[in-house]
Amino acid sequence: MLQDNLILEHYGLNELNFDTIKSYRDRFAQVKPAHPWNALETKEFLYKVGAWGKVRDTHKEGVTLAGLLLFSEERIITEVLPQYFLEYRESKGNEEWTERFTSQDGTWSGNIFDFYFHIHEIVRNSEPQSSIASSLTEVLINMLIHADYNGEGGVILEKQPSHYVFSNPGLLLVPTDSVFSNTVSQLRNPNIVKLFSLLGLCERSGSGLKKVKQNWSLHHYKTPAIDQDVSMHRTVVMLSLSTQERQVSSSEKDTYNTSITDSGNNFKGVEKYQNKPENDVESDSYNKNGDSYNKNLIEELRSYNNDINSCNKEDNYYNNEISLYNNDINSSNNSWNSYNKEREEDSSDSVNVENIDTKLWDIAALAREKKRLSPNQMEHIILELCKEKPLMLKEFAYLLERTPDGVRNNYLTKLLRKGQLQLKYPNQPNHPKQAYLFNKKDIEK
């Protein structure tokens, strides 16, 4: 398997689509308006975000594999990854596709960045409930960042009246039964993750599919199903739009409707994708094999879903899921306890949740709820946390639901430089117990 940080020495800026790069930079500037990278030249910007690489011992440089996948064009991408293929298809329940486009259309770039925003626009227009649209794009982004682009079959999203099927080459890097509860992030394509996370579209917390399951339960939909076809080396996620057969009381309906109303749309303000691809025609053999595979797969997934009755075992389960969805602190702490047990061999990465009291959790609530906070808002939250007690970097990452590197580079370093924070061990920057303290002298000034 090719690593996505691979430097392609013979592929330069001319192999990239500058409309895609401009779209990416515009969104980056929108999310991080004061970021110093906004002033960089194209090549240096691409180097900073991981799309361009330099070979130190030979002084050669070129596009990284991640940069090629996000910013190049289908014809050039397939020179390096011959199996590369993206497809969206939609039907009304019959065997014919009512809408279909692929990376081979020739009417658009064919890269994974434009593919994401094209499908995001379709989902946003076809799903009136923003919480459902957000869950679908969450699974889409997971599929794109975890796919093995050197594998066969391509990345495929299929929409049927009763369900969505997400299919990509590459098996899971974590156990299947832990996907919807896992808090450990295992990355196949770390540079692709970085490129999307810089726009606030994904995280490295490993909690994306867990949130999707919680949201699906809120809507009383059948539990999402995940399947791995070992022989074809593919992972398939199915999101059913069918509801559980269960009577819901009037009070539960009120709670349910309130929760749906309060759910935010994380994708407001995204401009509409300019190009509208036309349907393309693939070979008959490809369609027949693909249809047969998907029919068998859907039957297996339906059978799997029929066996999942955990959502209906107890009458109070729905309320328990509501509590979990609304940041139930005890449940979150239990997840982190489980995570720490798995990481006992490296206790330095673990957070002692006993040190995280309710007040700290509440202070950081806004950061967890909104993934796009202004720098001033985030700095204010960090300072308020430090007023309560000294905190370590990993504790900030846990409370804010941000990556440790992101918290340190974007906020803590700046607050230290401004004198609003100070280190617990200023003479030992790499001290294993290093923590950040609120600088009371700053107030006195």
PDB file of N, CA and C in Angstrom, residues 184 186 339-350:
ATOM      1  N   VAL A 184     -10.418   5.745  19.423  1.00  0.00           N
ATOM      2  CA  VAL A 184      -9.023   5.707  18.979  1.00  0.00           C
ATOM      3  C   VAL A 184      -8.993   5.861  17.468  1.00  0.00           C
ATOM      4  N   GLN A 186      -7.273   5.396  13.980  1.00  0.00           N
ATOM      5  CA  GLN A 186      -6.254   4.655  13.233  1.00  0.00           C
ATOM      6  C   GLN A 186      -6.297   5.156  11.791  1.00  0.00           C
ATOM      7  N   TYR A 339     -10.634   3.796  26.499  1.00  0.00           N
ATOM      8  CA  TYR A 339      -9.488   4.166  25.663  1.00  0.00           C
ATOM      9  C   TYR A 339      -8.178   4.043  26.443  1.00  0.00           C
ATOM     10  N   ASN A 340      -8.182   4.487  27.677  1.00  0.00           N
ATOM     11  CA  ASN A 340      -6.956   4.432  28.472  1.00  0.00           C
ATOM     12  C   ASN A 340      -6.531   2.997  28.751  1.00  0.00           C
ATOM     13  N   LYS A 341      -7.512   2.115  28.961  1.00  0.00           N
ATOM     14  CA  LYS A 341      -7.157   0.717  29.185  1.00  0.00           C
ATOM     15  C   LYS A 341      -6.455   0.135  27.971  1.00  0.00           C
ATOM     16  N   GLU A 342      -6.933   0.523  26.777  1.00  0.00           N
ATOM     17  CA  GLU A 342      -6.313   0.011  25.549  1.00  0.00           C
ATOM     18  C   GLU A 342      -4.916   0.564  25.353  1.00  0.00           C
ATOM     19  N   ARG A 343      -4.648   1.725  25.975  1.00  0.00           N
ATOM     20  CA  ARG A 343      -3.358   2.361  25.784  1.00  0.00           C
ATOM     21  C   ARG A 343      -2.486   2.306  27.032  1.00  0.00           C
ATOM     22  N   GLU A 344      -2.675   1.255  27.878  1.00  0.00           N
ATOM     23  CA  GLU A 344      -1.906   1.160  29.118  1.00  0.00           C
ATOM     24  C   GLU A 344      -0.408   1.083  28.853  1.00  0.00           C
ATOM     25  N   GLU A 345      -0.057   0.540  27.700  1.00  0.00           N
ATOM     26  CA  GLU A 345       1.364   0.409  27.402  1.00  0.00           C
ATOM     27  C   GLU A 345       1.995   1.767  27.130  1.00  0.00           C
ATOM     28  N   ASP A 346       1.179   2.788  26.892  1.00  0.00           N
ATOM     29  CA  ASP A 346       1.706   4.130  26.668  1.00  0.00           C
ATOM     30  C   ASP A 346       0.877   5.111  27.474  1.00  0.00           C
ATOM     31  N   SER A 347       1.036   5.062  28.790  1.00  0.00           N
ATOM     32  CA  SER A 347       0.182   5.828  29.683  1.00  0.00           C
ATOM     33  C   SER A 347       0.361   7.330  29.521  1.00  0.00           C
ATOM     34  N   SER A 348       1.448   7.759  28.876  1.00  0.00           N
ATOM     35  CA  SER A 348       1.680   9.191  28.716  1.00  0.00           C
ATOM     36  C   SER A 348       0.634   9.829  27.820  1.00  0.00           C
ATOM     37  N   ASP A 349      -0.033   9.042  26.973  1.00  0.00           N
ATOM     38  CA  ASP A 349      -1.047   9.578  26.081  1.00  0.00           C
ATOM     39  C   ASP A 349      -2.432   9.576  26.706  1.00  0.00           C
ATOM     40  N   SER A 350      -2.573   9.007  27.893  1.00  0.00           N
ATOM     41  CA  SER A 350      -3.873   8.833  28.504  1.00  0.00           C
ATOM     42  C   SER A 350      -4.240  10.035  29.357  1.00  0.00           C
TER      43      SER A 350
END
